[in-house]
Coordinates of C-alpha atoms in Angstrom, one line a residue:
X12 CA 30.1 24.6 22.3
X13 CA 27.6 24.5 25.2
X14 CA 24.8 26.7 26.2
X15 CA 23.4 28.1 29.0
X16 CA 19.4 28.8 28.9
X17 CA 18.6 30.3 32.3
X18 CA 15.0 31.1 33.5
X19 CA 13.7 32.8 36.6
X20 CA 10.1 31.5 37.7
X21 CA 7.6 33.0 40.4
X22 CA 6.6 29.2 41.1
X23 CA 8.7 26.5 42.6
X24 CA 6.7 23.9 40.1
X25 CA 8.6 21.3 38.1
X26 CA 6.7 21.8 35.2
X27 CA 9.0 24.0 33.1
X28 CA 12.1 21.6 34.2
X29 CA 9.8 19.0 32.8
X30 CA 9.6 20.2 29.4
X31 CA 13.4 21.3 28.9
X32 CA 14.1 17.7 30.0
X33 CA 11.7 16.5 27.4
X34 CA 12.9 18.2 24.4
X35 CA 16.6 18.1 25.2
X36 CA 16.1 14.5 26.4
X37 CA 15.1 14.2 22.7
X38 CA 17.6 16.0 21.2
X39 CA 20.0 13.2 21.7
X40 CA 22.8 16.3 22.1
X41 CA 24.6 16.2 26.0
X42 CA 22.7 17.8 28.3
X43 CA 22.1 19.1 32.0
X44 CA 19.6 20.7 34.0
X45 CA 20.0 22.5 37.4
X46 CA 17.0 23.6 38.9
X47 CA 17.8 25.8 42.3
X48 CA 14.8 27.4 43.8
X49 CA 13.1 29.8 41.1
X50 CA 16.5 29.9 38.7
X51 CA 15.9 26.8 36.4
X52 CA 19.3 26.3 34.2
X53 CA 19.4 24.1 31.0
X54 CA 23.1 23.1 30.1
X55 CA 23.3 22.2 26.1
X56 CA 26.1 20.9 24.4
X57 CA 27.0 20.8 20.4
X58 CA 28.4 22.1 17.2
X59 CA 26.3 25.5 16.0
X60 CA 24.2 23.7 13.5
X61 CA 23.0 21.9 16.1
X62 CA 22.5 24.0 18.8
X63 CA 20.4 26.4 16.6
X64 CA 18.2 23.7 15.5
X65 CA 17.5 22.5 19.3
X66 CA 17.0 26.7 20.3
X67 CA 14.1 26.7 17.6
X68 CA 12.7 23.7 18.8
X69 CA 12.4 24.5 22.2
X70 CA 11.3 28.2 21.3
X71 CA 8.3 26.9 19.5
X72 CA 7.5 23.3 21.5
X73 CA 8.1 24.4 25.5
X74 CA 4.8 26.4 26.4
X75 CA 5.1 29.6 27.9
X76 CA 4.7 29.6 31.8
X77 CA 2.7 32.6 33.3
X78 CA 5.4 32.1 36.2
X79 CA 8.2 32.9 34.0
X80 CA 9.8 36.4 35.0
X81 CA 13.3 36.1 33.0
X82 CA 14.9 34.1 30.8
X83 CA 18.5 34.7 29.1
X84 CA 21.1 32.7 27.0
X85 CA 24.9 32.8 27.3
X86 CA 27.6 30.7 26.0
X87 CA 29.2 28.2 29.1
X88 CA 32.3 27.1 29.6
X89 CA 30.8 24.1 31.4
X90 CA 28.3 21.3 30.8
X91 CA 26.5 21.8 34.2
X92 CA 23.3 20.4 36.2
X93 CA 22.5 16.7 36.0
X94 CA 19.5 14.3 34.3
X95 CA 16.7 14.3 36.6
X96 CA 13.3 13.9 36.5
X97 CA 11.0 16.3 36.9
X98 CA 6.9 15.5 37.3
X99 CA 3.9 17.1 35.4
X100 CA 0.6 15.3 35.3
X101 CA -1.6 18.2 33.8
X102 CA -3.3 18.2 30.8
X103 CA -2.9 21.4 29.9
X104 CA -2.9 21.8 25.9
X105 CA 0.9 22.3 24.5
X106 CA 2.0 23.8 21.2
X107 CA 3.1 20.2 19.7
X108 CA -0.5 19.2 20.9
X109 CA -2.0 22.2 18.7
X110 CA -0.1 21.4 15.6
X111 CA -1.1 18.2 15.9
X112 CA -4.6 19.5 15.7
X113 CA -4.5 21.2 13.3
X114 CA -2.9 18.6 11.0
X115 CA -6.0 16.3 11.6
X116 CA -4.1 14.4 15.2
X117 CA -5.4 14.0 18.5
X118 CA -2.3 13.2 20.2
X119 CA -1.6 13.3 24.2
X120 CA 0.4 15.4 26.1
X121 CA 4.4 14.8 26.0
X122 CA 4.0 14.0 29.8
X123 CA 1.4 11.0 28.8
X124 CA -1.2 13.0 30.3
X125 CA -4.7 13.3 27.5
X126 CA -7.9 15.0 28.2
X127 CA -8.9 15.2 31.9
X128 CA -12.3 16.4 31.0
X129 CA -16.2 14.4 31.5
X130 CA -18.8 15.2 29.9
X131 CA -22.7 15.5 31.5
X132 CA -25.4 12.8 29.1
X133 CA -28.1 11.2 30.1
X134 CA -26.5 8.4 31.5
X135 CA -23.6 10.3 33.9
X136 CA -20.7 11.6 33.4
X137 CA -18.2 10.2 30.4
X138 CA -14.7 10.8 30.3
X139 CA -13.1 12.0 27.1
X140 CA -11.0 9.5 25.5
X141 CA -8.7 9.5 22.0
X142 CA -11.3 6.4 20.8
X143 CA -14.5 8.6 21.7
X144 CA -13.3 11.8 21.5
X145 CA -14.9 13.1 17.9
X146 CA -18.2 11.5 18.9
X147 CA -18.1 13.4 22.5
X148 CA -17.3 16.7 20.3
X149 CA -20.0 16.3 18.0
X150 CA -22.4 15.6 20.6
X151 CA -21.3 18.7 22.6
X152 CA -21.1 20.8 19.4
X153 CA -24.8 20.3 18.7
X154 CA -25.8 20.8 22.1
X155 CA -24.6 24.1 21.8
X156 CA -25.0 25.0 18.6
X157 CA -28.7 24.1 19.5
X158 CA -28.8 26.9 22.3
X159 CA -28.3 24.3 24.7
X160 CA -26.2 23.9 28.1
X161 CA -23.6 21.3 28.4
X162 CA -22.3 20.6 31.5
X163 CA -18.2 19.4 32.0
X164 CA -16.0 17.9 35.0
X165 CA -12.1 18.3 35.1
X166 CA -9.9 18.0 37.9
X167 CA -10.7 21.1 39.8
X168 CA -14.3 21.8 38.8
X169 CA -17.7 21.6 37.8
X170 CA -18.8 24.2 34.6
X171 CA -21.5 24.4 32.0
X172 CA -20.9 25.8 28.9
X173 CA -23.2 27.7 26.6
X174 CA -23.3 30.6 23.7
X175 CA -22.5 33.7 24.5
X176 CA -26.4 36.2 25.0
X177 CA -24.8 39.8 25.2
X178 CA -28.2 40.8 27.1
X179 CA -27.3 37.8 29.7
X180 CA -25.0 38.6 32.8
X181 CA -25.5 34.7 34.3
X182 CA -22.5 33.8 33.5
X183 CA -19.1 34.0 35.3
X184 CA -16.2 33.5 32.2
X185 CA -16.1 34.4 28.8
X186 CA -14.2 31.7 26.3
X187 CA -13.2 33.0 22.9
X188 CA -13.8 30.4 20.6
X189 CA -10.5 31.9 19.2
X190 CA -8.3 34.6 20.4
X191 CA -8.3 36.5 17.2
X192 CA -11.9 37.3 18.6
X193 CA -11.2 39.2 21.4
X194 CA -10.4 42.5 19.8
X195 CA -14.6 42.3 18.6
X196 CA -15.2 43.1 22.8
X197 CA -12.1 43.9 24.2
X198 CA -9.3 46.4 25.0
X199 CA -6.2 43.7 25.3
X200 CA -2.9 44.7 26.2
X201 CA 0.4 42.6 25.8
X202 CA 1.0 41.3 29.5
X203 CA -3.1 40.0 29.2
X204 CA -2.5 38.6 25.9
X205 CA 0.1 36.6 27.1
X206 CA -1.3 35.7 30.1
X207 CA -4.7 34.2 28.1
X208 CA -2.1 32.1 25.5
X209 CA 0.2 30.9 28.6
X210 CA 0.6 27.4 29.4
X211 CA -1.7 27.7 32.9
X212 CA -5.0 29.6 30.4
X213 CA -5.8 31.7 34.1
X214 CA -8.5 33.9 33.6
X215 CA -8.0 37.5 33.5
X216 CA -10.5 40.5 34.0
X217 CA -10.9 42.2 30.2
X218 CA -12.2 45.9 29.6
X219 CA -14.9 46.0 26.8
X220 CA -14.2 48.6 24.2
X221 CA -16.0 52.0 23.1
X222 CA -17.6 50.4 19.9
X223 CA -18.8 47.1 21.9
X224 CA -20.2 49.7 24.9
X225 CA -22.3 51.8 22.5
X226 CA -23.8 49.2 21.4
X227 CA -24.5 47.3 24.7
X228 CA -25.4 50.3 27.2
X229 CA -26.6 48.2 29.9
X230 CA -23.5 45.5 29.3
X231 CA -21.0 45.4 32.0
X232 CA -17.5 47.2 31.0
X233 CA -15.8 44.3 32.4
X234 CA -15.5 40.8 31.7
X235 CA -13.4 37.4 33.2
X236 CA -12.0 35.9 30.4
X237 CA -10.4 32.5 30.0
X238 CA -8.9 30.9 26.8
X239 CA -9.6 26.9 26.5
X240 CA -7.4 24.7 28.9
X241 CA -7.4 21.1 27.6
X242 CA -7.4 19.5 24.1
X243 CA -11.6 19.0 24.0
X244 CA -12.4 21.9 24.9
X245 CA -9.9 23.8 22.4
X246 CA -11.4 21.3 19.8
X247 CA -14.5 22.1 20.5
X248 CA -14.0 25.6 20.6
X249 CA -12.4 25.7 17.2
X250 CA -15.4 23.8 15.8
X251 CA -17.5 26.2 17.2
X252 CA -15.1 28.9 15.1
X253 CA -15.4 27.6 12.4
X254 CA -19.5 27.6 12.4
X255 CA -19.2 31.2 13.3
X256 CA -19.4 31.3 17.3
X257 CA -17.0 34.0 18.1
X258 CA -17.5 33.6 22.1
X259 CA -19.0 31.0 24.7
X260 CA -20.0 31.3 28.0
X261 CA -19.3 29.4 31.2
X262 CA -20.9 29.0 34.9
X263 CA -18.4 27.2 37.1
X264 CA -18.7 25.6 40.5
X265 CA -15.9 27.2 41.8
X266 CA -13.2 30.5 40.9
X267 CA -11.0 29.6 38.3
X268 CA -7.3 30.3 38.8
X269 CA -7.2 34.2 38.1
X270 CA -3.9 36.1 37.2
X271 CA -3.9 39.7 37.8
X272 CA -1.9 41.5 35.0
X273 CA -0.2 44.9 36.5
X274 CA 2.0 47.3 35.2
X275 CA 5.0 45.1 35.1
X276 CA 4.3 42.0 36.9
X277 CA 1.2 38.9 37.4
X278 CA -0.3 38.2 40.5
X279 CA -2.7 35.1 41.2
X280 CA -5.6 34.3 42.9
X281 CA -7.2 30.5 43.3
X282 CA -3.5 29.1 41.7
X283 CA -3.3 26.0 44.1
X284 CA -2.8 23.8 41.2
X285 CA 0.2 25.5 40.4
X286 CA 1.8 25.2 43.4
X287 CA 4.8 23.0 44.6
X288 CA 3.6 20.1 46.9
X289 CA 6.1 21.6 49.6
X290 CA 4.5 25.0 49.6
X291 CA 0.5 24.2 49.3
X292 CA 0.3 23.7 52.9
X293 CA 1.1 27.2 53.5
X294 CA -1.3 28.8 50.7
X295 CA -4.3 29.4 53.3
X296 CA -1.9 30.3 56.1
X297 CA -4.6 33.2 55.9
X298 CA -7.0 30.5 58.1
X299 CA -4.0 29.5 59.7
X300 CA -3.1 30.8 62.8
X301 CA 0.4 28.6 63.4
X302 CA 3.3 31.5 63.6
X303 CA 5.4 29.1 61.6
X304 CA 3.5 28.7 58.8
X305 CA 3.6 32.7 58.2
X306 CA 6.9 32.5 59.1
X307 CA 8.1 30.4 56.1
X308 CA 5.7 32.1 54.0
X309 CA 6.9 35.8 54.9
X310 CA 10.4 34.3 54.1
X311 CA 9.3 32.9 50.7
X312 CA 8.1 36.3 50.3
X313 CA 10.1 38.9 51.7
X314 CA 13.3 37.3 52.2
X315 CA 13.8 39.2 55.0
X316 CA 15.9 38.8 58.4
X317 CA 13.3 41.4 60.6
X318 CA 11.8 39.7 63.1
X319 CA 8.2 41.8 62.8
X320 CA 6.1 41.8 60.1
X321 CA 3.3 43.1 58.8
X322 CA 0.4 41.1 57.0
X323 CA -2.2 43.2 54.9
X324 CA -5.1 40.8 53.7
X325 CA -7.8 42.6 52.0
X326 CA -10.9 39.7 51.0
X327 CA -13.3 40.2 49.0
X328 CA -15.0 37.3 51.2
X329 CA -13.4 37.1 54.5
X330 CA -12.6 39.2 57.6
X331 CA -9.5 41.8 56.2
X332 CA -6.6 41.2 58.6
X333 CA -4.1 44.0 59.1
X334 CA -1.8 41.7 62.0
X335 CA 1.9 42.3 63.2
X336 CA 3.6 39.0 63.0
X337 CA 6.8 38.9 66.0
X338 CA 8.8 35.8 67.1
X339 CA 6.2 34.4 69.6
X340 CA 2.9 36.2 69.0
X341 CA 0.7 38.0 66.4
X342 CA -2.1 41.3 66.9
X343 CA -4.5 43.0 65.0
X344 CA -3.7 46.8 64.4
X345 CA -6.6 47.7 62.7
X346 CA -10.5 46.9 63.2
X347 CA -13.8 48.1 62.1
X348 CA -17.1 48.2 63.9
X349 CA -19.6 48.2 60.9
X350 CA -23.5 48.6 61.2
X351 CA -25.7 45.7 60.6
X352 CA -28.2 48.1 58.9
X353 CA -28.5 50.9 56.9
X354 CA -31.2 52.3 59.7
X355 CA -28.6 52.5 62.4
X356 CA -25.6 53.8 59.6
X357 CA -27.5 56.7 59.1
X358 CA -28.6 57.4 62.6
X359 CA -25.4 57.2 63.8
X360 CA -24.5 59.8 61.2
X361 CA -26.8 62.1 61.8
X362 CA -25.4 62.7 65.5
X363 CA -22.4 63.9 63.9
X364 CA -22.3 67.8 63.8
X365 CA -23.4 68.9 60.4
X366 CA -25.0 65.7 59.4
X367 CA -28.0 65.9 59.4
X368 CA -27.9 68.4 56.7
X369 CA -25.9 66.3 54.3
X370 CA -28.4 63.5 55.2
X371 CA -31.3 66.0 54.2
X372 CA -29.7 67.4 51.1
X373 CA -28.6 63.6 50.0
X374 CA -32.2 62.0 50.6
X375 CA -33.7 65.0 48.5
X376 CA -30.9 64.2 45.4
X377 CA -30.4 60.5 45.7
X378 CA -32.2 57.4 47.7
X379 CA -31.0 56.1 50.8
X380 CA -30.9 52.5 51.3
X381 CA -32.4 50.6 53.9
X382 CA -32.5 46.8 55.3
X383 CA -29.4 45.0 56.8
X384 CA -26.1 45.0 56.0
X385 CA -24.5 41.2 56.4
X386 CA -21.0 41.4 56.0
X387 CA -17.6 41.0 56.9
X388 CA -15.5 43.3 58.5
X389 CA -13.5 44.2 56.3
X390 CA -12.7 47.1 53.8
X391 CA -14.8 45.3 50.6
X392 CA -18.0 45.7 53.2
X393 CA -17.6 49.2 53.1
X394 CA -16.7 49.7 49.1
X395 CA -20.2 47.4 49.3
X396 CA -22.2 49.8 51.4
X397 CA -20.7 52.9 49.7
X398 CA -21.5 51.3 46.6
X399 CA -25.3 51.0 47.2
X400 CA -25.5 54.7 49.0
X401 CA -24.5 55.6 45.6
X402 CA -26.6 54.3 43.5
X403 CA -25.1 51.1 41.8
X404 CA -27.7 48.6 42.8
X405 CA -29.1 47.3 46.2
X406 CA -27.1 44.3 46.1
X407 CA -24.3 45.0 48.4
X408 CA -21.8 42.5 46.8
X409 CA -22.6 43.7 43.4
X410 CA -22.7 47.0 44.2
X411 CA -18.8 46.8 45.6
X412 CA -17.9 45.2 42.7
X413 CA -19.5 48.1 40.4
X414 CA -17.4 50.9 42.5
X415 CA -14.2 48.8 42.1
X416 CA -15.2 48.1 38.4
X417 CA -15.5 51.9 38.1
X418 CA -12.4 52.4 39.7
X419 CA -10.6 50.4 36.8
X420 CA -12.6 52.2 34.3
X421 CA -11.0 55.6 34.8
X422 CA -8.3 56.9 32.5
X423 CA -7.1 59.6 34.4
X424 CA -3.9 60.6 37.0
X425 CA -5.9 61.1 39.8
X426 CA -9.1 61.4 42.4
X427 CA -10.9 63.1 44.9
X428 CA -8.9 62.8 48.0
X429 CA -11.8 61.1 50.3
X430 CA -11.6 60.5 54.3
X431 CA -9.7 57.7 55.3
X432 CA -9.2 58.0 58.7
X433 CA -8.5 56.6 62.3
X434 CA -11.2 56.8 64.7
X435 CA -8.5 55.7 67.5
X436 CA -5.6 53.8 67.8
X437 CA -7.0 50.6 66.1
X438 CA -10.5 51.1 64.8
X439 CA -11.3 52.7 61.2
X440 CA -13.8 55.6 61.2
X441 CA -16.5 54.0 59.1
X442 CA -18.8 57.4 59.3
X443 CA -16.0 59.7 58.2
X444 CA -15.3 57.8 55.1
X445 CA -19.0 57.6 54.2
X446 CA -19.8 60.8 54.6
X447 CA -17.1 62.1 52.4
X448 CA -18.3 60.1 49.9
X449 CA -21.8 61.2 49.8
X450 CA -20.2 65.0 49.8
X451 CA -18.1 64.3 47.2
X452 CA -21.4 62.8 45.3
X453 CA -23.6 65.5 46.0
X454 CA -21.0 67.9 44.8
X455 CA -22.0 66.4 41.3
X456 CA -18.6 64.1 41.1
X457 CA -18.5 61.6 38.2
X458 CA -18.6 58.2 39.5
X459 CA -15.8 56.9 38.0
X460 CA -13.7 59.7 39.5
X461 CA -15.4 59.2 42.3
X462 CA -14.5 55.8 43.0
X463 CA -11.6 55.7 41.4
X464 CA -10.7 58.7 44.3
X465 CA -11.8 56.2 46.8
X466 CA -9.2 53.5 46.0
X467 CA -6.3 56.0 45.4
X468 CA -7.5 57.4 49.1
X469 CA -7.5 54.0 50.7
X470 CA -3.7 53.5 49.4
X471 CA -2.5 57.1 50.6
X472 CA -3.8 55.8 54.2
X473 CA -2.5 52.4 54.1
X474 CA 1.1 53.9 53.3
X475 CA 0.4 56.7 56.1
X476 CA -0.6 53.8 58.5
X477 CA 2.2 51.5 57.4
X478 CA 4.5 54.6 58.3
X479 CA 3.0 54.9 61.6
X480 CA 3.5 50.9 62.3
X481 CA 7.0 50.6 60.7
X482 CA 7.9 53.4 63.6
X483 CA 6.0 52.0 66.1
X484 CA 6.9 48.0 65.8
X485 CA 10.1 48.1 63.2
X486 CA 7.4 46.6 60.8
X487 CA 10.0 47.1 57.7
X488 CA 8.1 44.6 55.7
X489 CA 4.8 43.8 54.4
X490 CA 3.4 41.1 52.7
X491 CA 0.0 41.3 51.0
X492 CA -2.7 39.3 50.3
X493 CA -5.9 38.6 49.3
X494 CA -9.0 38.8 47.2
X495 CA -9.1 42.5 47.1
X496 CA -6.2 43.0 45.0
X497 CA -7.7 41.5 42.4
X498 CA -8.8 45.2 41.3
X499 CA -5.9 45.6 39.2
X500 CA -6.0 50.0 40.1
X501 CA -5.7 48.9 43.9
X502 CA -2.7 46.2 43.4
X503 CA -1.0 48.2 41.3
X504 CA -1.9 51.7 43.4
X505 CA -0.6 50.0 46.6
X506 CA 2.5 49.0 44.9
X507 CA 3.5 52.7 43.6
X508 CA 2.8 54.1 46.8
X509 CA 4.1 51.2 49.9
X510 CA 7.0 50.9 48.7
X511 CA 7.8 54.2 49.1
X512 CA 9.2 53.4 52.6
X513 CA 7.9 50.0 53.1
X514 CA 9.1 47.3 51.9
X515 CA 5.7 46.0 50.7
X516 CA 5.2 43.4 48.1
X517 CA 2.9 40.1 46.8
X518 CA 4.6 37.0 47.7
X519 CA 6.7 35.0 45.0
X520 CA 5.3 32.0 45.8
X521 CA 1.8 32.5 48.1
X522 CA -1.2 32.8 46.2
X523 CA -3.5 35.6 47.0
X524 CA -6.2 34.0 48.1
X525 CA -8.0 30.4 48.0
X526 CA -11.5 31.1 47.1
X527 CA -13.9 28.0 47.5

């Protein structure tokens, strides 16, 4: 008898393939694998008995992969796909790894691979070995324990780690010393459950729950959460469990890989790590102005024969870039011209017709900002200027991340249909869009509707503009990308509503955006 387990990945990695080759390697039972593009296919052969025994095995021992999108099994009449080797080098913790934990083993990875983590002392940095690994987890446990920082190096970063202070926001992740804990903060649904527990531990943007908000008002409702990655930390986290530290914090260096959990799909931010060797040169095709490079990546993507294109990247950090991609040449179709202070925003304003008395009426409810406004142009800037005309702080990053934190935070259908319009052909009427905001806020709107109105506005004019463009250029597709999607109401929003008539979608294979 031979069968067939199939997978379908979003990543062209090996390390799936690695791990099927592992286990059925070990199996001693004939075997092939035949990896082609995203479909990775594990050929088994054997009596029932056997075959049963080797499904359990590998149900339990191969992590999950965030990247996995299907997976089936089905009886073959063939043995297909060959031996082959397939390379992992991360250190990523495994379920053997765990159980060997937790029966009192430190044992490496089944790729050979053990702890990639250093630990800060006095005397530098010292890597984590199996010969000084309880001494290094002692000395970190007290540290903490103690109320102390301790400071770690891996492969991709710099962090300090500390215990959790509910009254402190200087921290950018949240670790549950266990994931059993998260229900104490957090609203957690399947697809982020299973993104926290995967194989790849990506953060993932948690909402706190009513109990945890009445009892920290002036808490954020929002949190980055990440589960621990390698075999010290998840040791250290347990021991910190067990001495009843339900959370720890962490300040990194730089972003952590980030999945985005939407309605029925995961889309990544800072995943680089992830990545096939043959496709990293292509992730920042965002800095990247060869015609080439988008060229591959809008195939990876779209799959698509049309020869234009449309790119939507929306940073959080960069210039957006709203471009038409042809065979020899690429143009911008939409720009901004933002002030570089709130002095000249609202001067400009109040030449408009009528303005003047909104400006009035606001200044006598609310406080307009003043000072500069240093930013890019992009449509983030003006979610970070809106933000502080509203009230959410006079830190214009901050305050853009409140209004899209707000926009998350609403329950219901739908918003306030705000101004999101043209000023001509290419530029974006910044005043128009402000001012319907700051109508919509002296009309008493709650913010949260508010702003969640603002993001569903900004989707129903980038499919009305994506209309115009597909009739224009023969733009059929669109892929998008960046930062900005990381509000999970936008991604999935945009999604609902592009591919309406568009045939808009996040790449397969590209990550969002490579945030350093």
């Amino acid at each position: 008898m031979i069968l067939c387990f199939e997978f379908n990945h979003s990543n062209l990695n090996d390390n799936s393939a690695f791990f099927l080759n592992f286990y059925a390697q070990k199996s001693e039972l004939a075997y092939g694998i035949d990896k082609n593009g995203y479909d990775l296919r594990l050929y088994v052969q054997g009596d029932q008995e056997e075959l049963l025994k080797f499904s359990d095995d590998i149900s339990t021992k191969i992590p999950h992969s965030i990247f996995l999108q299907s997976s089936r099994v089905f009886v073959s009449q063939t043995l297909g796909g060959k031996h082959a080797k397939f390379k992992n080098l991360l250190s990523n913790i495994t379920p053997n790894m765990v159980d060997d934990f937790k029966n009192g083993k430190i044992t490496v990875c089944e790729n050979g691979v053990f702890s990639d983590i250093a630990i800060k002392s006095d005397d530098g940095f010292t890597n984590v070995t199996q010969s000084n690994f309880d001494n290094l987890l002692n000395f970190a446990f007290k540290e903490i324990i103690g109320g102390k920082n301790v400071i770690f190096k891996d492969i991709n970063n710099e962090f300090d780690m500390f215990k959790f202070d509910e009254l402190s926001d200087k921290f950018d992740i949240l670790t549950p010393t266990n994931l059993c804990n998260l229900p104490k903060i957090f609203i957690v649904n399947q697809n982020e459950q299973i993104a926290l527990a995967s194989y790849e531990k990506p953060a993932v943007w948690l909402k706190t729950n009513a109990i945890y908000r009445q009892n920290h008002v002036n808490s954020p409702h929002f949190f980055k959460v990440a589960a621990a990655r390698d075999i010290f930390i998840y040791a250290l986290c347990e021991k910190l469990f067990a001495n009843g530290v339900s959370f720890i914090s962490m300040r990194v260096k730089k972003p952590l890989f980030t999945a985005i959990a939407l309605e029925n799909s995961y889309i990544f931010l800072n995943s680089n790590a992830y990545y096939d060797g043959e496709i990293s040169d292509v992730i920042n095709f965002a800095e990247d102005k060869n015609l080439a490079n988008f060229n591959l990546a809008s195939n990876l993507a779209l799959g698509s024969k049309n020869e234009n294109r449309l790119r939507i990247f929306l940073s959080k950090f960069k210039n957006d870039e709203i471009k038409i991609y042809r065979k020899n040449d690429d143009f911008s179709v939409l720009n901004f011209n933002i002030p570089n202070s709130f002095e000249k925003l609202f001067a400009k304003l109040k030449n408009q017709d009528g303005a003047d008395r909104l400006l009035a009426n606001y200044e006598l409810n609310f406080t307009l900002p003043n000072g500069k406004i240093e930013l890019a142009s992009s449509f983030f800037s003006l979610f970070c200027i809106l933000g502080v005309i509203l009230g959410y702080g006079s830190d214009l990053e901050k305050s853009g991340a409140k209004l899209l934190q707000n926009a998350m935070d609403f329950n219901g259908a739908k918003g306030p249909r705000l101004d999101f319009k043209m000023l001509d052909r290419s530029e974006f009427d910044v005043l128009k869009f402000i001012r319907s905001a700051m109508s919509f806020k002296l009309a008493g709107v709650d913010d949260r509707l508010l702003c969640y109105g603002c993001i569903e506005s900004f989707v129903y004019f980038l499919s009305d503009f994506c209309d115009a463009l597909k009739d224009d250029f023969g733009a059929f597709d669109a892929i998008l990308q960046g930062s900005l999607f990381e509000c999970k109401t936008l991604a999935n929003l945009i999604l609902k509503h592009l591919r309406v008539s568009t045939n808009a979608r996040f790449s397969k294979e590209l990550s969002l955006e490579e945030m350093f």
